[in-house]
Short mmCIF file of C-alpha atoms in Angstrom, two decimals:
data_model
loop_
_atom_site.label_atom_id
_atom_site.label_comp_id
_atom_site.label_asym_id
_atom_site.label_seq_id
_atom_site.Cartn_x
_atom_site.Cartn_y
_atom_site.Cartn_z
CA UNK A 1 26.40 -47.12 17.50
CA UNK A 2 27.03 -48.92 14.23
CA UNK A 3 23.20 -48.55 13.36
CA UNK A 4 23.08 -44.86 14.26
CA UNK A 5 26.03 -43.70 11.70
CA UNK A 6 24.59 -43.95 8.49
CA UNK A 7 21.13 -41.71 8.68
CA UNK A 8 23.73 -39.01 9.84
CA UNK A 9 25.31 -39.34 7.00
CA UNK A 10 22.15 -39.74 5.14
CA UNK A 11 20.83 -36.95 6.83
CA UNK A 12 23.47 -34.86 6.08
CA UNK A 13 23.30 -33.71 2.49
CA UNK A 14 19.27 -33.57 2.58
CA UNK A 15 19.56 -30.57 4.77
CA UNK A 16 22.61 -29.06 2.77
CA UNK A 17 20.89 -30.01 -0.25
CA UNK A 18 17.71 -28.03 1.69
CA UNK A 19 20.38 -25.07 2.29
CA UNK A 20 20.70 -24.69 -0.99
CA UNK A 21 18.01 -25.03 -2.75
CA UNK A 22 16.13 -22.58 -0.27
CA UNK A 23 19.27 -20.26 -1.23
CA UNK A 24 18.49 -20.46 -4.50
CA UNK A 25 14.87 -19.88 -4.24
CA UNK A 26 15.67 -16.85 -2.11
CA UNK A 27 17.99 -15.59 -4.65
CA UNK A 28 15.35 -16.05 -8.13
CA UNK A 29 12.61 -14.64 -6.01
CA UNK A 30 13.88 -12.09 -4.62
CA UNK A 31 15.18 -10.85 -7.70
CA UNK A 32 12.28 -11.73 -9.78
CA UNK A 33 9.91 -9.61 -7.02
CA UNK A 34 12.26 -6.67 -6.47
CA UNK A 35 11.26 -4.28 -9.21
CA UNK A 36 7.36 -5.01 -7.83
CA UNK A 37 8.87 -4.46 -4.40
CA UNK A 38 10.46 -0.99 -5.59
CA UNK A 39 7.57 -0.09 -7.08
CA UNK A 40 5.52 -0.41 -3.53
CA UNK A 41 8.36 1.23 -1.10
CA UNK A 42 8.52 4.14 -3.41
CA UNK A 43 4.33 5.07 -3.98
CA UNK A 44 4.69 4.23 -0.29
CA UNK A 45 6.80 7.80 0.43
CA UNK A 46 4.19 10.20 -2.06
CA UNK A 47 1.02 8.03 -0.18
CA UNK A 48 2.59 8.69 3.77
CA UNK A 49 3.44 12.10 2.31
CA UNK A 50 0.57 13.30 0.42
CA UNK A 51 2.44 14.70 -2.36
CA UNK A 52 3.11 13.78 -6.37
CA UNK A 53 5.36 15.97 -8.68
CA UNK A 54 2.62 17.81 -10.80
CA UNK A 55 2.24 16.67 -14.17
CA UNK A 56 3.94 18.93 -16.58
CA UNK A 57 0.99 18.90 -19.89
CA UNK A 58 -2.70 20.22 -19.05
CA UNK A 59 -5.21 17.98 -20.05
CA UNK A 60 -6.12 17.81 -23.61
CA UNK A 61 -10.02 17.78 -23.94
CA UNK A 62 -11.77 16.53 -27.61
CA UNK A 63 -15.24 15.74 -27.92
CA UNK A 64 -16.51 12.85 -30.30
CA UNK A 65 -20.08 13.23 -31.68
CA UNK A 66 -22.38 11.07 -32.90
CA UNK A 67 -21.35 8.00 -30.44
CA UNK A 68 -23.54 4.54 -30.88
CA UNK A 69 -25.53 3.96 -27.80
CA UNK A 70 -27.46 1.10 -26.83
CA UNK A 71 -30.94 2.06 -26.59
CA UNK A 72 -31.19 0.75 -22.92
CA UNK A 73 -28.26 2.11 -21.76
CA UNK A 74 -29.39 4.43 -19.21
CA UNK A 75 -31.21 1.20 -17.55
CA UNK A 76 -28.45 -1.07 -17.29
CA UNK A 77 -26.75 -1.20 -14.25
CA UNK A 78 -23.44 -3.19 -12.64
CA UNK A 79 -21.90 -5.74 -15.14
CA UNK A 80 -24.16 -4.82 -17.94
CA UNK A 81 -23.53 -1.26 -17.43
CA UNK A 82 -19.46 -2.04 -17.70
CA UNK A 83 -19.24 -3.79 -20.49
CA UNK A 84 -21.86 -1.29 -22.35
CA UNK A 85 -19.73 1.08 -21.17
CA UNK A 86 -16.65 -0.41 -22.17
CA UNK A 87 -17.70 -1.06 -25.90
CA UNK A 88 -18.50 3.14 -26.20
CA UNK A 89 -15.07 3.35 -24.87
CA UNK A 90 -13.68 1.14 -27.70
CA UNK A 91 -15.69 3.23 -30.03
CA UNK A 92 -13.98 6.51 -28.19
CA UNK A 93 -10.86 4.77 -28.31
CA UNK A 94 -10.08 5.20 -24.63
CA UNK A 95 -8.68 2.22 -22.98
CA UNK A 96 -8.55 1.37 -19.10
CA UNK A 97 -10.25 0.79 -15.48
CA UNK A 98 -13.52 2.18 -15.19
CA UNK A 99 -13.11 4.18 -11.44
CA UNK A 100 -16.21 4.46 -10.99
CA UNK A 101 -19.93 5.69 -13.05
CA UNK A 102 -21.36 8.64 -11.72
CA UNK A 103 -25.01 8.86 -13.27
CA UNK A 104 -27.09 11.97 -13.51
CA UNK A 105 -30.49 11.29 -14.48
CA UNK A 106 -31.81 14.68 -15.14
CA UNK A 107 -29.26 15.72 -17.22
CA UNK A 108 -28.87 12.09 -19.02
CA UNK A 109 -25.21 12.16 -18.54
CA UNK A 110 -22.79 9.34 -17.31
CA UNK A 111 -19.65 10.69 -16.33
CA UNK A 112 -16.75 8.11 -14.94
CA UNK A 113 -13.00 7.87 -15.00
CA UNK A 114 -10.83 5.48 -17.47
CA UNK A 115 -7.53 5.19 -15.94
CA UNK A 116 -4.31 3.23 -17.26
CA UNK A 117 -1.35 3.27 -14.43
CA UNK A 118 0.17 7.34 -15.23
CA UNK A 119 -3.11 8.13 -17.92
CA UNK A 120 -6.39 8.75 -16.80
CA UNK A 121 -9.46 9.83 -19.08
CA UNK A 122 -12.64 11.84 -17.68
CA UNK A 123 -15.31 10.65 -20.16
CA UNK A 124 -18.79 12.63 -20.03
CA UNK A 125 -21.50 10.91 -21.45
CA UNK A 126 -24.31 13.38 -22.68
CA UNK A 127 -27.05 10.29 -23.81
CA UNK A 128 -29.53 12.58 -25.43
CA UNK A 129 -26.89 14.62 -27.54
CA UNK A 130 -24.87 11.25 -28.24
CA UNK A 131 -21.83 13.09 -27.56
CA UNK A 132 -18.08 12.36 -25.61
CA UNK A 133 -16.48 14.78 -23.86
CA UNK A 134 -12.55 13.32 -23.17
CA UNK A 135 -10.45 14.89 -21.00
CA UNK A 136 -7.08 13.46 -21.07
CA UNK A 137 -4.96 13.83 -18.23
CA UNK A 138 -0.77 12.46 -18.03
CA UNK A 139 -0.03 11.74 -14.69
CA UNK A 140 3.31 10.56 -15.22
CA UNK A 141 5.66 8.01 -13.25
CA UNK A 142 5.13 8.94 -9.71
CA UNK A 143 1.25 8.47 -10.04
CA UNK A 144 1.57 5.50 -11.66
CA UNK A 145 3.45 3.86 -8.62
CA UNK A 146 0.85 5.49 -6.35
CA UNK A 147 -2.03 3.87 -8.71
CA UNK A 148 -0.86 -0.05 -8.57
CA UNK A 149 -0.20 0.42 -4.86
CA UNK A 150 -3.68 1.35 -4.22
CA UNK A 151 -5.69 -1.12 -6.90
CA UNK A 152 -7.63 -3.05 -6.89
CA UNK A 153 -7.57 -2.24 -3.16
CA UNK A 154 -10.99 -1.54 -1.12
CA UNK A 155 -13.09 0.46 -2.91
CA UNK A 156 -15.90 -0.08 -5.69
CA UNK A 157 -14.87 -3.56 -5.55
CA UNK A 158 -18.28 -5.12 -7.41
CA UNK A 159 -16.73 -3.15 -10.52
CA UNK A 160 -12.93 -3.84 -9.93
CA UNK A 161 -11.24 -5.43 -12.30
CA UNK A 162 -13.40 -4.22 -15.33
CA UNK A 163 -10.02 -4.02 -17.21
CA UNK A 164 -7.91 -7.52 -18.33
CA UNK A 165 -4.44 -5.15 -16.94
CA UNK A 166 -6.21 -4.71 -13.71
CA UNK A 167 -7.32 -8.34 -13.05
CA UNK A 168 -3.90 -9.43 -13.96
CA UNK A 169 -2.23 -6.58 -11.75
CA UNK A 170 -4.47 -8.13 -9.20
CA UNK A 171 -2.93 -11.55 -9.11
CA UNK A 172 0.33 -9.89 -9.92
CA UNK A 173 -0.12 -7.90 -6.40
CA UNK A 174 -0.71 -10.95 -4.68
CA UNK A 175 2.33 -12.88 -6.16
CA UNK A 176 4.30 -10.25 -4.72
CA UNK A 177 3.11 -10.37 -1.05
CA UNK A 178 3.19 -14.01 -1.36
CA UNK A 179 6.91 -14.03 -2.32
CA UNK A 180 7.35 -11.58 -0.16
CA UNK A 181 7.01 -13.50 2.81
CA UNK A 182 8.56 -16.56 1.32
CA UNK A 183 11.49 -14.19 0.65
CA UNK A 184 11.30 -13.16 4.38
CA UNK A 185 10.69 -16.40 5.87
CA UNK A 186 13.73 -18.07 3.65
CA UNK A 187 16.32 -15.32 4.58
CA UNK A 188 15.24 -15.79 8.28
CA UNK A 189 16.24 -19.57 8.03
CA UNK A 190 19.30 -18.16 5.97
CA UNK A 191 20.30 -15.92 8.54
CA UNK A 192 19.84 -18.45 11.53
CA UNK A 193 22.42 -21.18 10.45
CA UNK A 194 24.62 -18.34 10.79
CA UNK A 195 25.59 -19.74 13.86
CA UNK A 196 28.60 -15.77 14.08
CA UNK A 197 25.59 -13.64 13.13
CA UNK A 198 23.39 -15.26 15.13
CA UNK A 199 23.49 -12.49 18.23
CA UNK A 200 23.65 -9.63 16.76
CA UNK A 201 20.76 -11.01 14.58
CA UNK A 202 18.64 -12.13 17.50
CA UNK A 203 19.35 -8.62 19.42
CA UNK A 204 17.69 -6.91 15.72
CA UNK A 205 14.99 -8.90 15.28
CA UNK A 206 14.14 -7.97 19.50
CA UNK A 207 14.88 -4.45 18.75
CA UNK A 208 12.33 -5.03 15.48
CA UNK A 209 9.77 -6.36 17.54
CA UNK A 210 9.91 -4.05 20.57
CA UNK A 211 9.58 -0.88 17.99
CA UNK A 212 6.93 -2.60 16.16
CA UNK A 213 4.95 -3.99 18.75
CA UNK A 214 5.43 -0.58 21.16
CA UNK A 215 4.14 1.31 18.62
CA UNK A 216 1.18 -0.73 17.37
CA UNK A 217 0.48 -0.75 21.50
CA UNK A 218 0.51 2.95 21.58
CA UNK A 219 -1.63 3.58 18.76
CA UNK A 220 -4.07 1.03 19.54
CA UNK B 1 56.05 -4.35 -5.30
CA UNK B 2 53.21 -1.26 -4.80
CA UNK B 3 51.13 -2.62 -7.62
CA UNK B 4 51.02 -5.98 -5.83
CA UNK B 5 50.01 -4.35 -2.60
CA UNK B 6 47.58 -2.14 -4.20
CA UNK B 7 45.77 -5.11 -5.39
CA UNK B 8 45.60 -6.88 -1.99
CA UNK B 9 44.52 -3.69 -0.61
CA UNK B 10 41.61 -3.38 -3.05
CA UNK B 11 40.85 -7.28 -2.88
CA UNK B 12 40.57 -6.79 0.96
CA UNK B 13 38.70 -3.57 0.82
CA UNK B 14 36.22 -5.49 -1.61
CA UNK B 15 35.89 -8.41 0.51
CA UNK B 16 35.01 -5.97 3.32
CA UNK B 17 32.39 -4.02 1.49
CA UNK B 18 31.13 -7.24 0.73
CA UNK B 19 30.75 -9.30 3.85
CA UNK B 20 29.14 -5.80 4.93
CA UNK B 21 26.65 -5.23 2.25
CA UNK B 22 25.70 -9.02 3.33
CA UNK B 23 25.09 -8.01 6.82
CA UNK B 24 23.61 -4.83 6.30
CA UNK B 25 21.01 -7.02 3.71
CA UNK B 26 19.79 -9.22 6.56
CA UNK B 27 19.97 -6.95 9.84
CA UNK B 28 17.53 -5.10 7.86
CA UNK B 29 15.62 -7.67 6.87
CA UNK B 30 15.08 -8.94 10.88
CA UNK B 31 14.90 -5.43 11.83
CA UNK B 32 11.98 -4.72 9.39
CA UNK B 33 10.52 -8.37 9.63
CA UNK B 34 7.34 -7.94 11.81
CA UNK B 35 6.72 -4.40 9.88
CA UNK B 36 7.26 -6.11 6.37
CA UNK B 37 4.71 -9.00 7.42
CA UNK B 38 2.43 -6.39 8.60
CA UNK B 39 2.32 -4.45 5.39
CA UNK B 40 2.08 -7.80 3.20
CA UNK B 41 -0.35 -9.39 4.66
CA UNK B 42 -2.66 -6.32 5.04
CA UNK B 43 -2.44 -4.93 1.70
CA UNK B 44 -3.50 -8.56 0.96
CA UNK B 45 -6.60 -8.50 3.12
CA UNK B 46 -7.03 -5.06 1.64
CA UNK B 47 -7.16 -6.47 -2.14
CA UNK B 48 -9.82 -9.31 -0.73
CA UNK B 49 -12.41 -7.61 0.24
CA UNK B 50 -14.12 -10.93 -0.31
CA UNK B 51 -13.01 -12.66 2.68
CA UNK B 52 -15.18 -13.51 4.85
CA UNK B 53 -13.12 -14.17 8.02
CA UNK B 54 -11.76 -10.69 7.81
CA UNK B 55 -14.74 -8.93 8.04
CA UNK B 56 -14.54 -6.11 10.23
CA UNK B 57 -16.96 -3.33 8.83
CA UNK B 58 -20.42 -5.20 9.28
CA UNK B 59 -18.92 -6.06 12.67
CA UNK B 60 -18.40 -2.73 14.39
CA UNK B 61 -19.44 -1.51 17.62
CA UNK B 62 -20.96 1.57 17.24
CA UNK B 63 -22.00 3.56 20.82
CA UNK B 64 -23.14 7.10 21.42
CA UNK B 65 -22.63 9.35 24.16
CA UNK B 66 -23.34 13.05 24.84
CA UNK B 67 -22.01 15.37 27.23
CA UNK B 68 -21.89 19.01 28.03
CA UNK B 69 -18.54 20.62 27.85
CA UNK B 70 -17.42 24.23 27.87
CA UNK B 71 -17.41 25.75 24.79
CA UNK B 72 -13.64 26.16 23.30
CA UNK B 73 -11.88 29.59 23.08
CA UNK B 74 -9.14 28.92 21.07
CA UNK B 75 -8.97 30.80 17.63
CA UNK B 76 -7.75 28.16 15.09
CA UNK B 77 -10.26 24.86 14.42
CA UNK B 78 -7.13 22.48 15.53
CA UNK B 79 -6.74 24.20 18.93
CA UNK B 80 -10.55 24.05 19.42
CA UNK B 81 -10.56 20.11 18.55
CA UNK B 82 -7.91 19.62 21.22
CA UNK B 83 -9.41 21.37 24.00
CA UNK B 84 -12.52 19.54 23.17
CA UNK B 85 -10.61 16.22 22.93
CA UNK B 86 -9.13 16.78 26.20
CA UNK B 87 -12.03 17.48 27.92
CA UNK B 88 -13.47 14.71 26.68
CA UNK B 89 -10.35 12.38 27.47
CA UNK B 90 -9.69 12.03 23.83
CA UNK B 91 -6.85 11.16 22.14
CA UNK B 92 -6.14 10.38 18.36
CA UNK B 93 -5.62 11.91 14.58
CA UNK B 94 -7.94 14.92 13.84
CA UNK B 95 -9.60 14.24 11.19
CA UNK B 96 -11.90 17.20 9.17
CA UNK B 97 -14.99 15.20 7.10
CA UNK B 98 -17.47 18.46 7.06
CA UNK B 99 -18.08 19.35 3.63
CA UNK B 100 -21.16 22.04 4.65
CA UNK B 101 -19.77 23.87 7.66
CA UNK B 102 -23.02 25.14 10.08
CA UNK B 103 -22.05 28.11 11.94
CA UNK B 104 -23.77 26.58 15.11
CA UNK B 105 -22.02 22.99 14.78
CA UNK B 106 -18.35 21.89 15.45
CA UNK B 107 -17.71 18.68 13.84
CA UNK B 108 -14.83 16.78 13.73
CA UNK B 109 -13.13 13.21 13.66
CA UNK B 110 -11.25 11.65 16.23
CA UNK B 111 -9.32 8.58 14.68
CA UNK B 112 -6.51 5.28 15.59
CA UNK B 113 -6.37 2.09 14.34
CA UNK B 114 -9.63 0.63 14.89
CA UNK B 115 -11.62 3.23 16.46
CA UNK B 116 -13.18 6.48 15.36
CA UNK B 117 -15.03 8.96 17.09
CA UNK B 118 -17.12 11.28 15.59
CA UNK B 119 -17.49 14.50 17.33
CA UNK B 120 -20.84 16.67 17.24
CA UNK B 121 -20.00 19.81 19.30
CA UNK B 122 -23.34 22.24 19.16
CA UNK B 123 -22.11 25.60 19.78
CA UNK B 124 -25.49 26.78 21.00
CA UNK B 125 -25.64 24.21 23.53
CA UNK B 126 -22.37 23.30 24.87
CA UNK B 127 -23.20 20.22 24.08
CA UNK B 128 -21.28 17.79 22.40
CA UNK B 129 -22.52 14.45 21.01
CA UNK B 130 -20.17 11.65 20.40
CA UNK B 131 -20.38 8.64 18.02
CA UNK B 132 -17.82 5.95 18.69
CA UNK B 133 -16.88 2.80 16.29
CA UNK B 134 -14.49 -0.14 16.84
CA UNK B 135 -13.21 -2.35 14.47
CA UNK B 136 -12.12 -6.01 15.68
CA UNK B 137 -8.82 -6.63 15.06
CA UNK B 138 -8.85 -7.92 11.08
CA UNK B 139 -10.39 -3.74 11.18
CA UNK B 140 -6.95 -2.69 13.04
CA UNK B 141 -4.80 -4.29 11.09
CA UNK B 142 -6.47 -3.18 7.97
CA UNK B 143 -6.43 0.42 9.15
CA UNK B 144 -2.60 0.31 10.19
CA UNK B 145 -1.81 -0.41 6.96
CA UNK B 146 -3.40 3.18 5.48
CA UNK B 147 -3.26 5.25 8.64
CA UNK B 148 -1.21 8.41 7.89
CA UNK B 149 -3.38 11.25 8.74
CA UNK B 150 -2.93 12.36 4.79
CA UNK B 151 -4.23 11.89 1.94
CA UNK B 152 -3.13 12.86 -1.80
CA UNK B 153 -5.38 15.46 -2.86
CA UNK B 154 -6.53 16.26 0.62
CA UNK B 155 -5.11 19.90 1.32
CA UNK B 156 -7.85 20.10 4.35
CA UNK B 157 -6.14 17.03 7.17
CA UNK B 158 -2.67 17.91 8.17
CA UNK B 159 -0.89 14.98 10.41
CA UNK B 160 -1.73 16.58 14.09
CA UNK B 161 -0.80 13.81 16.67
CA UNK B 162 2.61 12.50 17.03
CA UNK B 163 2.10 8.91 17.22
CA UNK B 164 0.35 8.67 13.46
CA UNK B 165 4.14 10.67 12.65
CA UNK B 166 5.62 8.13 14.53
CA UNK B 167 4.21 5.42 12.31
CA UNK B 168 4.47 7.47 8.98
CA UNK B 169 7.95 7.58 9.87
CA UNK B 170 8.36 3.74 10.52
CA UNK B 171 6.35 3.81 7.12
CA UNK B 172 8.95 5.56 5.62
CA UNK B 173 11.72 3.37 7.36
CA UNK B 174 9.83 0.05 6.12
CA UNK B 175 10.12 1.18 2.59
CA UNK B 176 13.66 3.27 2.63
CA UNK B 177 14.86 -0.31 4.15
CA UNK B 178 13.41 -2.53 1.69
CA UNK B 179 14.51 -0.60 -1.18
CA UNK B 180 18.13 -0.41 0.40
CA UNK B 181 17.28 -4.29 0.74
CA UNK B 182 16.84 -5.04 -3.00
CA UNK B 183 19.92 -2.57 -3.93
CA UNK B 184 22.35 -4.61 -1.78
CA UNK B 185 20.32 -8.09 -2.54
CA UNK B 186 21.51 -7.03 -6.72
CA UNK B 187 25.03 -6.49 -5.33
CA UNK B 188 25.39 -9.82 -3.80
CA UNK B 189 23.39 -11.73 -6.71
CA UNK B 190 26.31 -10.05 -8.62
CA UNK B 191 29.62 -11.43 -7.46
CA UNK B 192 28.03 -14.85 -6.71
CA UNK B 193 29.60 -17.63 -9.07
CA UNK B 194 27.25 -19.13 -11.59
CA UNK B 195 23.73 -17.25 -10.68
CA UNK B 196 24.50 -14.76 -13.11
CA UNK B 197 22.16 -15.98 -15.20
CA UNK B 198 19.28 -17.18 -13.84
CA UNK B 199 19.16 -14.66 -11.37
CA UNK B 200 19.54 -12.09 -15.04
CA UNK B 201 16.44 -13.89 -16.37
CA UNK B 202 14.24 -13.80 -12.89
CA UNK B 203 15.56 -9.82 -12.50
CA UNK B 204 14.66 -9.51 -16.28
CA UNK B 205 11.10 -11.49 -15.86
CA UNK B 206 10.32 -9.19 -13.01
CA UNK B 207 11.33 -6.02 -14.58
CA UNK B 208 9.41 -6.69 -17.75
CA UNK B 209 6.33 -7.51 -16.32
CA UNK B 210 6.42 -4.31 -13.90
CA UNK B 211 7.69 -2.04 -16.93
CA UNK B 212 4.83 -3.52 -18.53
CA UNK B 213 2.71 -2.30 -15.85
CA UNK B 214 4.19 1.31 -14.71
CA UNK B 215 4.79 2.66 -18.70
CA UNK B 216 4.06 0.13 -21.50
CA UNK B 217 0.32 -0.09 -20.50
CA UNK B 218 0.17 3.97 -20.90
CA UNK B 219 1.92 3.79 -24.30
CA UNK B 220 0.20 1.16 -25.69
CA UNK B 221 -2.89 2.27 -24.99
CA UNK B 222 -2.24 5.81 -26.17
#
């Protein structure tokens, strides 16, 4: 019995010292993550709702003349296109993620958009008149929540990421899922040496899963 | 003594608001659990499209059907889908993809997580021809996480079956609770003894970055 005492003892503060630190971590993470988390559960009402308050200014147009081209611009396509396209931008001054290039031969126009999150730039290329037409668009706040909660998502992803904000936002996105469920899986640890909330916390988490998984059921 | 008892009072009523706030943090938090992992680890598969091992598009099933069916009276398009659909046995979101209309056609969408059903109804005919995918699982989770019968910008697909409002409305739930979540997470961080400030440089750190993100990106590059 003599033997047995001391890795109790020794045992002991390893898992309070555990406790604690997983406390801690729960507390700086969660904190740390919450504005990103904000930012997700609010886009997530205007996305399941279709709707955006309307952004007060009209777009203000200009149109630059005279751009610099490079002569094999109209040839280039996917990387090569995107970076030609982003040094005419620097020469436009227009900073941003290329959306997407929408090329029309005939005419000899490029047209794509340039968005930053809550701005977002129409640029039309005319190649043969060497010409910019900028259409300027504040989308305020609300759109800007709605924007990060859908990049770099799904779509056009050989061109994602075209912009440094967007290839960091990337990473950012993923630090926030990550800590997410560190978050989660910490407080459910926290919550189960609980041993007086452990019932009622047990009867929630059932009542979780039941909804969750009798709904994924019925739409499956 | 009132002043005395005051105090107690307010002490007590504190410690109460407390210890609830506290509960209210994590019976959300278990309630939510298995929708919060669903939503983060989907909108990470979503932002990868380059894994492999959750490929789901160039694995579909894709099977076609036709069938004669009697030609729908109803006067509105959404009351002529349904009598199609339940002729057909179908059930789902109606979704409207036509762009041209053709007098003689009646197309729609039939959609859930992981399968959709395009419907070809020829109005000359009766006939109606039916195009059905399904996604493998990684392609239902990956659809649960976007499936809400709307779409910004979309004025043309209303939500018309009550299980995807069902799940807009858990949607809703999800994010009503996790924002309730952090709001009662900054209350606790708040009264705890000697956290104040890391947990003021970690909130800080956070908020800066996502600032950064949401407004100082638009001004900068102005």
């Amino acid at each position: 019995m003599a033997a047995r005492a001391p890795p109790r003892k020794s045992q002991r503060p390893v898992i309070q010292r555990l406790y604690a630190l997983l406390r801690d971590l729960h507390l700086y993470f969660g904190l740390f993550v919450s504005p990103f988390v904000l930012v997700f559960a609010v886009s997530v009402v205007f996305l399941v709702h279709a709707w955006l308050p309307k952004p007060g200014a009209a777009p203000a147009k200009r149109t630059v003349t005279d751009i610099t081209l490079p002569a094999d611009f109209e040839s280039l396509k996917g990387p090569a296109q995107l970076a030609a396209a982003h040094a005419v931008l620097a020469h436009l001054g227009v900073q941003g993620e290329i959306g997407f290039v929408r090329q029309l031969p005939r005419e000899r126009r490029f047209v794509f958009p340039v968005s930053v999150p809550g701005r977002e730039t129409t640029v039309d290329l005319n190649v043969a008149q060497r010409t910019a037409t900028l259409s300027t668009r504040t989308t305020g706040l609300w759109d800007a929540t709605v924007y990060l909660h859908k990049m770099p998502g799904p779509h056009n992803v050989a061109i994602r990421g075209n912009a440094a904000f967007m290839r960091v936002w990337r990473w950012l996105a993923d630090a926030t899922v990550y800590l997410l469920l560190f978050v989660s899986l910490s407080g459910v640890y926290l919550w189960a040496v609980l041993k007086t909330e452990r019932r009622i916390g047990l009867v929630l988490l059932a009542a979780g899963a039941a909804t969750f998984g009798g709904l994924v059921y019925a739409l499956v | 003594m009132p002043s005395s008892d005051a105090t107690t009072l307010d002490a007590s009523l504190a410690s109460t608001l407390r210890a609830w706030n506290r509960r209210l943090h994590f019976y959300l938090g278990l309630y939510f659990l298995f929708f919060i992992w669903l939503f983060a680890l989907t909108g990470l598969l979503i932002n990868h499209h380059e894994w492999k091992f959750a490929e789901f598009w160039p694995n579909r099933k894709v099977a076609n059907t036709e069938q004669a069916i009697q030609l729908p009276a109803a006067e509105t398009n959404l009351a002529k889908a349904r009598d199609v659909m339940r002729q057909l046995s179908l059930t789902g979101e109606i979704q409207w993809v036509t762009t041209r209309p053709d007098p003689n056609r009646f197309d729609f969408r039939v959609a859930r997580p992981g399968t959709n059903i395009e419907v070809q109804v020829d109005l000359k005919t009766a006939r109606a021809k039916l195009q059905r995918t399904e996604l493998n699982s990684w392609g239902i989770l990956h659809t649960l996480h976007t499936f809400t019968g709307v779409r910004i910008g979309d004025a043309q697909n209303q939500r018309d079956w009550l299980l995807t409002t069902l799940w807009a409305l858990a949607m809703d739930a999800v994010a009503a609770g996790l924002s309730v979540m952090v709001l009662s997470s900054l209350a606790m961080w708040w009264v705890l003894p000697g956290k104040k400030l890391g947990g003021a440089l970690a909130l800080a750190a956070g908020t800066i970055m996502c600032g950064w993100f949401l407004v100082g990106l638009r001004l900068i590059a102005s």
